[in-house]
mmCIF file of C-alpha atoms and ligand atoms in Angstrom:
data_model
loop_
_atom_site.group_PDB
_atom_site.id
_atom_site.type_symbol
_atom_site.label_atom_id
_atom_site.label_comp_id
_atom_site.label_asym_id
_atom_site.label_seq_id
_atom_site.Cartn_x
_atom_site.Cartn_y
_atom_site.Cartn_z
ATOM 1 C CA MET A 1360 -0.063 0.030 0.155
ATOM 2 C CA VAL A 1361 1.765 3.555 -0.859
ATOM 3 C CA ILE A 1362 -0.374 6.653 0.413
ATOM 4 C CA HIS A 1363 1.746 9.629 -1.774
ATOM 5 C CA TYR A 1364 1.730 12.999 -0.612
ATOM 6 C CA ASN A 1365 2.224 16.528 -2.081
ATOM 7 C CA SER A 1366 3.916 18.572 0.443
ATOM 8 C CA ASN A 1367 3.765 21.530 -1.889
ATOM 9 C CA THR A 1368 -0.272 20.880 -1.816
ATOM 10 C CA LYS A 1369 -0.054 19.340 1.714
ATOM 11 C CA GLU A 1370 -2.201 16.824 -0.286
ATOM 12 C CA PRO A 1371 -2.741 13.141 0.748
ATOM 13 C CA TYR A 1372 -3.633 11.320 -2.639
ATOM 14 C CA LEU A 1373 -3.500 7.456 -4.329
ATOM 15 C CA ARG A 1374 -1.946 6.636 -7.977
ATOM 16 C CA LEU A 1375 -3.140 3.951 -10.202
ATOM 17 C CA PRO A 1376 -0.410 1.735 -11.441
ATOM 18 C CA GLU A 1377 0.709 1.161 -15.207
ATOM 19 C CA PRO A 1378 -0.734 2.098 -17.430
ATOM 20 C CA HIS A 1379 -2.748 4.475 -15.595
ATOM 21 C CA ALA A 1380 -0.209 6.148 -13.613
ATOM 22 C CA ASN A 1381 -1.344 9.644 -14.524
ATOM 23 C CA ILE A 1382 -4.598 8.908 -13.058
ATOM 24 C CA ILE A 1383 -4.269 9.911 -9.207
ATOM 25 C CA LEU A 1384 -7.343 9.645 -6.643
ATOM 26 C CA THR A 1385 -7.382 12.614 -4.230
ATOM 27 C CA PRO A 1386 -9.783 14.572 -1.726
ATOM 28 C CA HIS A 1387 -12.347 17.491 -2.452
ATOM 29 C CA ARG A 1388 -10.107 20.573 -2.712
ATOM 30 C CA PRO A 1389 -11.667 24.010 -0.518
ATOM 31 C CA ASN A 1390 -9.864 26.181 -2.846
ATOM 32 C CA SER A 1391 -11.116 24.586 -5.794
ATOM 33 C CA LEU A 1392 -15.075 24.416 -5.880
ATOM 34 C CA ASN A 1393 -15.763 26.665 -8.509
ATOM 35 C CA GLU A 1394 -13.548 23.344 -10.592
ATOM 36 C CA THR A 1395 -14.981 21.471 -9.010
ATOM 37 C CA SER A 1396 -18.817 21.985 -9.095
ATOM 38 C CA SER A 1397 -17.979 22.631 -13.350
ATOM 39 C CA ALA A 1398 -16.462 19.192 -13.984
ATOM 40 C CA LEU A 1399 -19.228 17.864 -11.769
ATOM 41 C CA VAL A 1400 -22.098 20.043 -13.927
ATOM 42 C CA GLU A 1401 -20.875 18.328 -17.199
ATOM 43 C CA ILE A 1402 -20.086 14.871 -15.960
ATOM 44 C CA LEU A 1403 -23.417 14.925 -14.396
ATOM 45 C CA ASN A 1404 -25.078 16.459 -17.194
ATOM 46 C CA ASP A 1405 -24.694 12.855 -20.157
ATOM 47 C CA PRO A 1406 -26.455 11.199 -19.800
ATOM 48 C CA ARG A 1407 -23.758 8.379 -20.796
ATOM 49 C CA VAL A 1408 -23.731 9.480 -17.066
ATOM 50 C CA ALA A 1409 -26.725 10.206 -15.480
ATOM 51 C CA LEU A 1410 -29.531 8.406 -16.891
ATOM 52 C CA ARG A 1411 -26.433 5.469 -14.869
ATOM 53 C CA LEU A 1412 -27.293 7.048 -11.111
ATOM 54 C CA GLN A 1413 -30.344 6.997 -9.358
ATOM 55 C CA ARG A 1414 -29.465 9.655 -6.586
ATOM 56 C CA THR A 1415 -27.396 12.231 -8.128
ATOM 57 C CA PRO A 1416 -29.605 15.445 -8.837
ATOM 58 C CA TYR A 1417 -30.438 15.823 -12.616
ATOM 59 C CA PRO A 1418 -30.368 18.211 -14.736
ATOM 60 C CA TYR A 1419 -26.847 19.100 -12.308
ATOM 61 C CA LEU A 1420 -26.610 23.203 -11.495
ATOM 62 C CA SER A 1421 -23.462 24.523 -10.632
ATOM 63 C CA SER A 1422 -25.372 24.757 -7.090
ATOM 64 C CA ASP A 1423 -25.555 21.391 -6.483
ATOM 65 C CA GLY A 1424 -21.490 21.131 -7.568
ATOM 66 C CA GLU A 1425 -20.982 23.698 -4.835
ATOM 67 C CA GLN A 1426 -22.812 21.508 -1.808
ATOM 68 C CA TRP A 1427 -21.327 18.618 -2.479
ATOM 69 C CA ALA A 1428 -18.202 19.479 -3.099
ATOM 70 C CA LYS A 1429 -18.264 22.025 0.442
ATOM 71 C CA ALA A 1430 -19.690 19.019 2.277
ATOM 72 C CA ASN A 1431 -17.676 16.714 1.150
ATOM 73 C CA CYS A 1432 -14.274 19.338 2.413
ATOM 74 C CA LYS A 1433 -16.179 19.144 5.850
ATOM 75 C CA ASP A 1434 -16.339 15.796 6.000
ATOM 76 C CA GLN A 1435 -12.980 14.741 5.088
ATOM 77 C CA GLU A 1436 -10.961 17.294 7.149
ATOM 78 C CA GLY A 1437 -10.767 15.201 10.009
ATOM 79 C CA ILE A 1438 -9.126 12.357 7.998
ATOM 80 C CA LEU A 1439 -6.721 14.758 6.178
ATOM 81 C CA SER A 1440 -5.406 17.092 8.877
ATOM 82 C CA ALA A 1441 -4.464 13.112 10.076
ATOM 83 C CA LEU A 1442 -2.777 12.033 7.659
ATOM 84 C CA ARG A 1443 -0.807 15.151 6.716
ATOM 85 C CA GLU A 1444 0.580 14.954 10.448
ATOM 86 C CA GLU A 1445 1.568 11.252 10.467
ATOM 87 C CA LEU A 1446 2.758 12.054 6.235
ATOM 88 C CA GLU A 1447 5.037 14.346 7.288
ATOM 89 C CA GLU A 1448 6.895 12.708 10.131
ATOM 90 C CA PRO A 1449 10.009 12.953 10.337
ATOM 91 C CA GLY A 1450 12.066 10.819 8.221
ATOM 92 C CA ASN A 1451 8.602 9.779 6.356
ATOM 93 C CA THR A 1452 9.647 12.106 3.027
ATOM 94 C CA ALA A 1453 6.754 12.022 -0.183
ATOM 95 C CA VAL A 1454 5.653 8.327 0.047
ATOM 96 C CA GLN A 1455 3.762 5.678 3.316
ATOM 97 C CA LYS A 1456 4.237 2.782 2.539
ATOM 98 C CA ASP A 1457 2.860 -0.122 4.849
ATOM 99 C CA THR A 1458 2.043 -4.286 4.395
ATOM 100 C CA GLY A 1459 -1.138 -4.213 4.233
ATOM 101 C CA ASN A 1460 -4.085 -6.191 6.677
ATOM 102 C CA VAL A 1461 -2.947 -4.396 10.089
ATOM 103 C CA PRO A 1462 -3.844 -0.851 11.228
ATOM 104 C CA HIS A 1463 -1.277 1.003 10.101
ATOM 105 C CA HIS A 1464 1.758 1.429 12.728
ATOM 106 C CA GLY A 1465 -1.120 0.754 15.698
ATOM 107 C CA ARG A 1466 -2.572 3.538 14.221
ATOM 108 C CA PRO A 1467 -6.999 2.824 14.643
ATOM 109 C CA PHE A 1468 -8.930 2.030 11.850
ATOM 110 C CA VAL A 1469 -11.149 5.019 9.900
ATOM 111 C CA ASP A 1470 -14.379 5.257 8.604
ATOM 112 C CA ILE A 1471 -13.692 7.285 5.355
ATOM 113 C CA SER A 1472 -12.399 7.083 2.706
ATOM 114 C CA PRO A 1473 -10.579 10.632 1.722
ATOM 115 C CA PHE A 1474 -9.943 9.208 -1.254
ATOM 116 C CA THR A 1475 -13.116 10.568 -3.790
ATOM 117 C CA CYS A 1476 -12.118 12.058 -6.305
ATOM 118 C CA ILE A 1477 -10.667 10.804 -9.913
ATOM 119 C CA ARG A 1478 -8.312 13.631 -11.048
ATOM 120 C CA GLU A 1479 -6.331 13.125 -14.062
ATOM 121 C CA VAL A 1480 -2.672 14.312 -13.708
ATOM 122 C CA LEU A 1481 -1.829 16.870 -16.683
ATOM 123 C CA LYS A 1482 1.239 18.253 -15.717
ATOM 124 C CA ILE A 1483 3.783 16.778 -13.369
ATOM 125 C CA ASP A 1484 7.680 18.245 -11.805
ATOM 126 C CA PRO A 1485 9.931 16.951 -13.903
ATOM 127 C CA GLY A 1486 12.577 16.662 -9.970
ATOM 128 C CA THR A 1487 9.818 15.444 -8.178
ATOM 129 C CA GLY A 1488 7.887 13.593 -10.693
ATOM 130 C CA THR A 1489 4.427 15.282 -7.844
ATOM 131 C CA PRO A 1490 1.414 16.078 -10.210
ATOM 132 C CA VAL A 1491 1.533 20.694 -10.544
ATOM 133 C CA GLU A 1492 -1.974 20.679 -12.793
ATOM 134 C CA ASP A 1493 -4.486 17.873 -12.965
ATOM 135 C CA ILE A 1494 -7.891 18.167 -13.944
ATOM 136 C CA LEU A 1495 -11.474 15.844 -12.172
ATOM 137 C CA ILE A 1496 -12.611 12.930 -14.050
ATOM 138 C CA GLY A 1497 -14.310 10.991 -11.641
ATOM 139 C CA ASP A 1498 -15.426 10.424 -8.807
ATOM 140 C CA ILE A 1499 -14.695 6.960 -6.504
ATOM 141 C CA ARG A 1500 -16.677 6.847 -2.755
ATOM 142 C CA LEU A 1501 -17.009 4.026 -0.138
ATOM 143 C CA ALA A 1502 -20.065 4.099 2.329
ATOM 144 C CA ARG A 1503 -21.983 2.295 4.632
ATOM 145 C CA SER A 1504 -24.624 0.347 2.460
ATOM 146 C CA SER A 1505 -27.665 1.352 1.810
ATOM 147 C CA PHE A 1506 -29.139 -2.211 2.058
ATOM 148 C CA ASP A 1507 -31.127 -1.332 -1.402
ATOM 149 C CA GLU A 1508 -31.773 -5.312 -1.778
ATOM 150 C CA TYR A 1509 -34.454 -4.904 1.023
ATOM 151 C CA PRO A 1510 -37.825 -2.935 -0.492
ATOM 152 C CA GLU A 1511 -37.711 0.773 -1.128
ATOM 153 C CA GLY A 1512 -39.222 2.540 2.142
ATOM 154 C CA SER A 1513 -39.242 -1.102 4.458
ATOM 155 C CA GLU A 1514 -39.043 -1.914 7.727
ATOM 156 C CA GLU A 1515 -36.079 -4.451 6.957
ATOM 157 C CA ARG A 1516 -34.364 -1.603 5.459
ATOM 158 C CA SER A 1517 -33.882 0.528 8.391
ATOM 159 C CA LEU A 1518 -33.323 -2.103 11.028
ATOM 160 C CA ALA A 1519 -30.494 -3.402 8.039
ATOM 161 C CA GLN A 1520 -28.921 0.129 8.226
ATOM 162 C CA LYS A 1521 -29.311 0.842 11.484
ATOM 163 C CA GLY A 1522 -27.514 -2.191 12.297
ATOM 164 C CA ASN A 1523 -25.200 -1.613 10.352
ATOM 165 C CA ASP A 1524 -24.396 2.430 11.246
ATOM 166 C CA GLU A 1525 -24.399 1.172 14.806
ATOM 167 C CA LEU A 1526 -20.660 -0.631 14.394
ATOM 168 C CA LEU A 1527 -17.184 1.016 15.223
ATOM 169 C CA ALA A 1528 -14.864 1.711 12.861
ATOM 170 C CA GLY A 1529 -13.151 -1.358 11.889
ATOM 171 C CA ASP A 1530 -15.399 -3.398 12.948
ATOM 172 C CA GLU A 1531 -15.136 -6.400 10.200
ATOM 173 C CA ASN A 1532 -18.689 -6.869 10.105
ATOM 174 C CA ILE A 1533 -19.815 -3.366 9.120
ATOM 175 C CA VAL A 1534 -21.200 -3.976 5.220
ATOM 176 C CA TRP A 1535 -19.677 -1.428 2.822
ATOM 177 C CA SER A 1536 -20.858 0.064 -0.700
ATOM 178 C CA LEU A 1537 -18.893 1.336 -3.739
ATOM 179 C CA ALA A 1538 -19.789 4.193 -5.679
ATOM 180 C CA ASP A 1539 -18.603 5.276 -9.110
ATOM 181 C CA PHE A 1540 -18.844 7.402 -11.826
ATOM 182 C CA LEU A 1541 -16.330 8.876 -14.965
ATOM 183 C CA ALA A 1542 -16.625 11.560 -17.427
ATOM 184 C CA PRO A 1543 -17.586 9.758 -20.318
ATOM 185 C CA SER A 1544 -14.453 11.030 -22.623
ATOM 186 C CA HIS A 1545 -12.354 8.267 -20.006
ATOM 187 C CA HIS A 1546 -15.205 5.543 -20.510
ATOM 188 C CA GLY A 1547 -13.679 2.454 -21.594
ATOM 189 C CA ARG A 1548 -9.940 2.159 -21.007
ATOM 190 C CA GLY A 1549 -9.055 0.150 -17.892
ATOM 191 C CA ILE A 1550 -9.607 3.405 -15.584
ATOM 192 C CA MET A 1551 -12.730 2.490 -13.555
ATOM 193 C CA THR A 1552 -11.316 -1.202 -12.977
ATOM 194 C CA LEU A 1553 -7.587 -0.169 -11.846
ATOM 195 C CA ALA A 1554 -9.187 2.602 -9.915
ATOM 196 C CA VAL A 1555 -11.871 0.149 -8.364
ATOM 197 C CA ARG A 1556 -8.956 -1.751 -7.419
ATOM 198 C CA THR A 1557 -6.667 1.324 -5.749
ATOM 199 C CA ILE A 1558 -9.284 1.954 -3.283
ATOM 200 C CA ILE A 1559 -9.912 -1.205 -1.971
ATOM 201 C CA HIS A 1560 -6.157 -2.977 -1.870
ATOM 202 C CA ASP A 1561 -3.878 0.491 -0.674
ATOM 203 C CA TRP A 1562 -6.605 2.211 1.654
ATOM 204 C CA ALA A 1563 -10.307 0.351 2.345
ATOM 205 C CA ILE A 1564 -8.461 -2.567 3.114
ATOM 206 C CA PRO A 1565 -5.674 -1.127 4.982
ATOM 207 C CA ARG A 1566 -6.948 1.641 6.921
ATOM 208 C CA MET A 1567 -10.785 0.540 7.452
ATOM 209 C CA ASN A 1568 -10.545 -3.073 7.348
ATOM 210 C CA VAL A 1569 -13.130 -3.259 5.006
ATOM 211 C CA ARG A 1570 -13.771 -7.191 4.218
ATOM 212 C CA ARG A 1571 -17.986 -6.546 3.322
ATOM 213 C CA LEU A 1572 -18.540 -4.742 0.295
ATOM 214 C CA LYS A 1573 -22.220 -4.785 -1.724
ATOM 215 C CA SER A 1574 -23.004 -2.566 -4.657
ATOM 216 C CA TRP A 1575 -26.096 -2.703 -7.418
ATOM 217 C CA ALA A 1576 -25.891 -1.403 -10.649
ATOM 218 C CA PHE A 1577 -28.548 -1.253 -13.265
ATOM 219 C CA GLU A 1578 -29.252 -4.550 -14.959
ATOM 220 C CA ASP A 1579 -28.414 -2.388 -18.418
ATOM 221 C CA ASN A 1580 -25.278 -1.292 -17.287
ATOM 222 C CA GLU A 1581 -22.491 -3.628 -18.743
ATOM 223 C CA GLY A 1582 -19.451 -1.389 -18.245
ATOM 224 C CA SER A 1583 -20.089 -0.600 -14.048
ATOM 225 C CA LEU A 1584 -20.797 -5.075 -13.474
ATOM 226 C CA ARG A 1585 -17.972 -6.196 -15.358
ATOM 227 C CA VAL A 1586 -15.439 -2.826 -13.065
ATOM 228 C CA PHE A 1587 -17.493 -5.039 -10.523
ATOM 229 C CA GLU A 1588 -15.830 -8.529 -11.720
ATOM 230 C CA LYS A 1589 -13.143 -7.930 -12.827
ATOM 231 C CA ASN A 1590 -12.137 -6.545 -8.577
ATOM 232 C CA ASN A 1591 -14.003 -10.297 -7.921
ATOM 233 C CA PHE A 1592 -17.151 -9.330 -7.068
ATOM 234 C CA ILE A 1593 -19.494 -11.539 -7.678
ATOM 235 C CA ARG A 1594 -22.481 -10.929 -10.026
ATOM 236 C CA GLY A 1595 -25.926 -12.221 -7.401
ATOM 237 C CA HIS A 1596 -29.421 -11.952 -8.130
ATOM 238 C CA THR A 1597 -31.534 -9.836 -10.129
ATOM 239 C CA LEU A 1598 -33.915 -7.398 -9.231
ATOM 240 C CA LYS A 1599 -37.084 -7.029 -11.349
ATOM 241 C CA ASP A 1600 -38.505 -3.967 -11.868
ATOM 242 C CA TRP A 1601 -36.452 -2.412 -8.286
ATOM 243 C CA ALA A 1602 -34.810 0.681 -7.777
ATOM 244 C CA LEU A 1603 -37.065 3.309 -8.581
ATOM 245 C CA VAL A 1604 -36.406 6.110 -11.651
ATOM 246 C CA THR A 1605 -36.653 9.542 -10.642
ATOM 247 C CA GLU A 1606 -39.216 11.647 -13.194
ATOM 248 C CA SER A 1607 -36.516 13.580 -14.839
ATOM 249 C CA ARG A 1608 -34.501 10.457 -15.885
ATOM 250 C CA GLY A 1609 -38.000 8.797 -17.146
ATOM 251 C CA GLY A 1610 -39.716 8.044 -14.138
ATOM 252 C CA GLY A 1611 -40.743 3.700 -13.443
ATOM 253 C CA LYS A 1612 -38.220 1.582 -11.382
ATOM 254 C CA LYS A 1613 -35.804 -0.249 -13.579
ATOM 255 C CA SER A 1614 -33.664 -3.794 -12.325
ATOM 256 C CA ILE A 1615 -30.553 -3.752 -10.133
ATOM 257 C CA VAL A 1616 -28.345 -6.541 -10.626
ATOM 258 C CA LEU A 1617 -26.649 -7.241 -6.718
ATOM 259 C CA MET A 1618 -22.200 -7.171 -6.822
ATOM 260 C CA GLU A 1619 -20.562 -8.668 -3.640
ATOM 261 C CA TRP A 1620 -17.307 -8.976 -2.088
ATOM 262 C CA THR A 1621 -15.665 -10.496 0.446
ATOM 263 C CA GLY A 1622 -12.328 -9.805 0.042
ATOM 264 C CA GLU A 1623 -11.710 -14.174 0.092
ATOM 265 C CA ASP A 1624 -10.218 -14.234 -3.453
ATOM 266 C CA ASP A 1625 -8.461 -11.248 -3.292
ATOM 267 C CA ASP A 1626 -4.481 -11.411 -3.221
ATOM 268 C CA GLU A 1627 -3.645 -8.500 -0.674
HETATM 269 C C1 COA B 2241 -19.668 2.077 -14.933
HETATM 270 C C2 COA B 2241 -18.550 2.974 -15.475
HETATM 271 C C3 COA B 2241 -17.505 3.481 -14.107
HETATM 272 C C4 COA B 2241 -17.435 2.253 -16.041
HETATM 273 O O1 COA B 2241 -15.779 2.534 -15.964
HETATM 274 P P1 COA B 2241 -14.883 2.329 -17.056
HETATM 275 O O2 COA B 2241 -13.188 2.557 -16.972
HETATM 276 O O3 COA B 2241 -15.436 3.118 -18.523
HETATM 277 O O4 COA B 2241 -14.756 1.192 -17.546
HETATM 278 P P2 COA B 2241 -13.272 0.009 -17.493
HETATM 279 O O5 COA B 2241 -12.650 0.491 -18.892
HETATM 280 O O6 COA B 2241 -12.208 -0.801 -16.673
HETATM 281 O O7 COA B 2241 -13.734 -1.484 -18.357
HETATM 282 C C5 COA B 2241 -14.303 -2.924 -17.001
HETATM 283 C C6 COA B 2241 -14.713 -3.368 -17.971
HETATM 284 O O8 COA B 2241 -16.281 -3.391 -18.485
HETATM 285 C C7 COA B 2241 -16.351 -3.221 -19.837
HETATM 286 N N1 COA B 2241 -17.193 -1.787 -20.604
HETATM 287 C C8 COA B 2241 -16.898 -0.119 -20.056
HETATM 288 N N2 COA B 2241 -18.280 -0.072 -20.144
HETATM 289 C C9 COA B 2241 -19.520 -0.255 -21.285
HETATM 290 C C10 COA B 2241 -19.782 -0.708 -21.928
HETATM 291 N N3 COA B 2241 -20.744 0.395 -22.125
HETATM 292 N N4 COA B 2241 -20.083 -1.730 -22.285
HETATM 293 C C11 COA B 2241 -20.314 -2.412 -22.396
HETATM 294 N N5 COA B 2241 -19.103 -3.018 -21.209
HETATM 295 C C12 COA B 2241 -18.330 -2.405 -20.964
HETATM 296 C C13 COA B 2241 -15.141 -3.266 -20.565
HETATM 297 O O9 COA B 2241 -15.139 -3.525 -21.718
HETATM 298 C C14 COA B 2241 -14.124 -3.876 -19.359
HETATM 299 O O10 COA B 2241 -14.353 -5.375 -19.944
HETATM 300 P P3 COA B 2241 -13.789 -6.510 -20.351
HETATM 301 O O11 COA B 2241 -12.124 -6.161 -19.792
HETATM 302 O O12 COA B 2241 -13.949 -7.802 -20.238
HETATM 303 O O13 COA B 2241 -13.533 -6.015 -21.920
HETATM 304 C C15 COA B 2241 -18.625 4.416 -16.143
HETATM 305 O O14 COA B 2241 -19.151 3.552 -17.843
HETATM 306 C C16 COA B 2241 -19.330 5.162 -15.698
HETATM 307 O O15 COA B 2241 -18.751 6.230 -15.188
HETATM 308 N N6 COA B 2241 -20.409 5.134 -16.786
HETATM 309 C C17 COA B 2241 -22.088 6.033 -16.147
HETATM 310 C C18 COA B 2241 -21.962 6.205 -14.760
HETATM 311 C C19 COA B 2241 -22.004 4.467 -13.619
HETATM 312 O O16 COA B 2241 -22.074 3.813 -14.872
HETATM 313 N N7 COA B 2241 -21.220 4.342 -12.553
HETATM 314 C C20 COA B 2241 -21.860 3.152 -11.300
HETATM 315 C C21 COA B 2241 -22.677 2.922 -10.977
HETATM 316 S S1 COA B 2241 -23.346 1.296 -10.909
#
């Protein structure tokens, strides 16, 4: 596991492996709210993305993007200051290494991944290899599961959510979900397959002790289902006419496919 650190901007980040080492996963940036918002407006108003998602506003306004970016900055503040402190420890130059499935140097497991922004690096510092210019091209996030396999509004769903939400950070019984999207300009190049791999292996397992991940995708979203499968998720039941589709996306209900990962086949 490697966490990179941009000591100029004091930003920790993850980097995808080759052939996508020009793609990094970063936190949200409090001083780039406008840039973030305009990238999100462009990506999330594109039907190739919007119609595959259930919960993002559509149409997606600048005010949605600004609020989202601000809320993310606030949520990520605490873990970022802890990480900066850790990465700036004497002897810890630019890169922090870890061996895997144990709390890092006795540090407690955390409950959040701050590496939610997928960015393409456009320019690096030739001396240090540090990114100096990049653009936002997508989003990848872990959250406690919302148990969409239970009917919308059902008691089963709220009980499952409540029980799961009450588990303490690092509990291996927590069921997590993973959600993602990428700008259509970058689809089909293998980027999300590696982004999912990176977030699981470089952060979720070693720092959050994530052992159970459930996700779902609309039945017709073969790209997303393949990304999960290529990361050792198992294709589960298809729930017919299940997930509510907002009126702005055409209304009605769509079938979803459940995907589950237990980490068993993953070499850590
Ligand atoms: C789904 C999404 C994240 C996939 O990201 P990506 O970087 O384009 O995916 P990859 O390039 O890593 O592709 C992984 C696999 O899916 C396949 N794939 C990708 N897009 C596909 C599509 N539209 N139709 C069929 N297969 C597709 C690829 O061929 C590859 O499989 P292979 O290696 O067996 O050939 C991206 O298309 C996206 O953002 N879509 C809109 C939002 C979305 O659907 N989010 C997920 C909601 S559950």
